Coordinates of C-alpha atoms in Angstrom, one line a residue:
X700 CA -20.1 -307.1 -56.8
X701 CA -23.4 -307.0 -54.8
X702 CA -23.9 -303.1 -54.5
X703 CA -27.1 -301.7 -54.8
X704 CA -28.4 -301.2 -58.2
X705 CA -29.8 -298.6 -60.0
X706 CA -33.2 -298.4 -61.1
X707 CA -33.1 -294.6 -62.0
X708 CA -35.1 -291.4 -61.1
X709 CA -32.7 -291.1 -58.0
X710 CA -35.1 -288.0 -56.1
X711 CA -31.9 -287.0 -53.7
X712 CA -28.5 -287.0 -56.2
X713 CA -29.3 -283.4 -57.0
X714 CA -30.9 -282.5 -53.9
X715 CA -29.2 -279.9 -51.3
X716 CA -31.6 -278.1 -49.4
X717 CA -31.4 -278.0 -45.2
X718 CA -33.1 -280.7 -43.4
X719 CA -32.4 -284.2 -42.2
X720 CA -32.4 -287.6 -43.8
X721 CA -34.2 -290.2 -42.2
X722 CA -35.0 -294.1 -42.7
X723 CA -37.8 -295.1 -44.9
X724 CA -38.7 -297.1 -42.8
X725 CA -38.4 -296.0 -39.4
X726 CA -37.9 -292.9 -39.7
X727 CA -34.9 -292.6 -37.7
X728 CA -32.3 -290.1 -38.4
X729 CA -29.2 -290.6 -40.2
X730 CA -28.1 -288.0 -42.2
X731 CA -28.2 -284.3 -41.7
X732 CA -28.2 -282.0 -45.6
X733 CA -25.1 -280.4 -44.0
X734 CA -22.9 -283.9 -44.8
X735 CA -24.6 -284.4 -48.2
X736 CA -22.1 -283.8 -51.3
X737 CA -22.2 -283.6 -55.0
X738 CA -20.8 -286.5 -57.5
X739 CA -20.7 -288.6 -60.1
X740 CA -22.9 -291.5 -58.8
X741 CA -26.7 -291.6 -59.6
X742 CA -26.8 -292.1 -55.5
X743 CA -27.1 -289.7 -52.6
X744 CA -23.6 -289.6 -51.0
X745 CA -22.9 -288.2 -46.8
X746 CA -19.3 -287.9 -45.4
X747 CA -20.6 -288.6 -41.5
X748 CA -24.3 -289.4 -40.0
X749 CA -26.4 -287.7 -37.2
X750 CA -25.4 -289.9 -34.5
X751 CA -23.0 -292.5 -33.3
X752 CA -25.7 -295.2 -33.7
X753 CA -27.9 -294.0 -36.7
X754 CA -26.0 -297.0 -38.8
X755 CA -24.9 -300.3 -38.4
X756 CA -22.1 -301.8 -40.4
X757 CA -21.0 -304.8 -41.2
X758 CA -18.7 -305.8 -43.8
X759 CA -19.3 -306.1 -47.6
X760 CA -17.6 -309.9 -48.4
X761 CA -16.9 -309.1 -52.2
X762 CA -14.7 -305.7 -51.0
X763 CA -12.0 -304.9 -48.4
X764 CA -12.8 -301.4 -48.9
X765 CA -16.7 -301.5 -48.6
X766 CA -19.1 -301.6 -45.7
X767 CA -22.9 -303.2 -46.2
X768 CA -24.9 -300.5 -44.3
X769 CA -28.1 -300.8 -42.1
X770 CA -30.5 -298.6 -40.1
X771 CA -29.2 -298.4 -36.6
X772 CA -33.1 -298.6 -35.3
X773 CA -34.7 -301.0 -37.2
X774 CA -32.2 -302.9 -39.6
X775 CA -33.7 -301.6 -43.0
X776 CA -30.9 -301.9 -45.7
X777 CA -29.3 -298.8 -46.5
X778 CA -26.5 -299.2 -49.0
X779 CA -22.9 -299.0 -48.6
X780 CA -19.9 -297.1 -46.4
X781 CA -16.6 -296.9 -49.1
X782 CA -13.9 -296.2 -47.3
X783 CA -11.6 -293.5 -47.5
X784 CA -13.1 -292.6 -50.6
X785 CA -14.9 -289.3 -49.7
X786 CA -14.4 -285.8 -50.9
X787 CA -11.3 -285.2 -48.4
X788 CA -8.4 -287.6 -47.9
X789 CA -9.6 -290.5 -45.3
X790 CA -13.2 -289.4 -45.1
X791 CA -15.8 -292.4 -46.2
X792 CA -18.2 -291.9 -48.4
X793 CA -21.9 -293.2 -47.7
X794 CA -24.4 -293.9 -50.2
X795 CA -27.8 -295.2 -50.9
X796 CA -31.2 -295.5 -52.8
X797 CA -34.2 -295.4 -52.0
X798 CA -34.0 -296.1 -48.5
X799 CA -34.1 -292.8 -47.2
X800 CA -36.8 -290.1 -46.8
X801 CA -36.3 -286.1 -46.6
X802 CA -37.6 -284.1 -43.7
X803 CA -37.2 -280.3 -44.7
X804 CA -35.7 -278.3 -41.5
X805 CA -38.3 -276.7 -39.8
X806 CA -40.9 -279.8 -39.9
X807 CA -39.1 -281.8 -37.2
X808 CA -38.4 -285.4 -37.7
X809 CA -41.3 -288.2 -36.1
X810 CA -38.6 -291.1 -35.7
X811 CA -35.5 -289.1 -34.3
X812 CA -35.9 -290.5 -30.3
X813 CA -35.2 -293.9 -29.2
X814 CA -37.8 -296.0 -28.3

């Protein structure tokens, strides 16, 4: 399978407190703290993102059930969408590495307009 590896020292796996996840790269928003849940996988995981066009997807050829995710702004890699395999019935579960950044609520996010 081609899923994203992992190198270890995963900052967000254990990390819950309110704010917004953002691209790395971009620094647009994709994932509010609210849609963040606990599991098993050294990887952050989110059941929904911020807006309608925060990702892009396309799918993952080694597996039906997988989608290769993208920033909606700039194309940066992400990781992957798994498909009804979130923490309710037919809910997807989103996870990646080190692709994202944290912006704690309160300190506003610099990449959440449109250009």
């Amino acid at each position: 399978m081609s899923f994203c590896s992992f190198f270890g020292g995963e900052v967000f796996q254990n990390h819950f407190e309110p704010g917004v996840y953002v691209c790395a790269k971009c620094g647009y928003e994709l994932f509010s703290s609210r849609s963040k849940y606990a599991h098993s996988s050294p990887w952050p995981a989110f059941t929904e993102t911020i807006h309608a066009d925060s990702v892009a997807k396309r799918p993952e050829r080694n597996s039906p059930t997988a989608l290769k995710v993208s920033c909606g702004r700039c194309g940066n890699g992400l990781g992957h969408e798994f498909l009804n395999d979130g923490p309710k019935p037919g809910q997807s579960r989103f996870i990646f590495s080190s692709s994202l950044k944290f912006i704690p609520k309160g300190k506003g996010t610099s990449g959440s307009q449109k250009p």
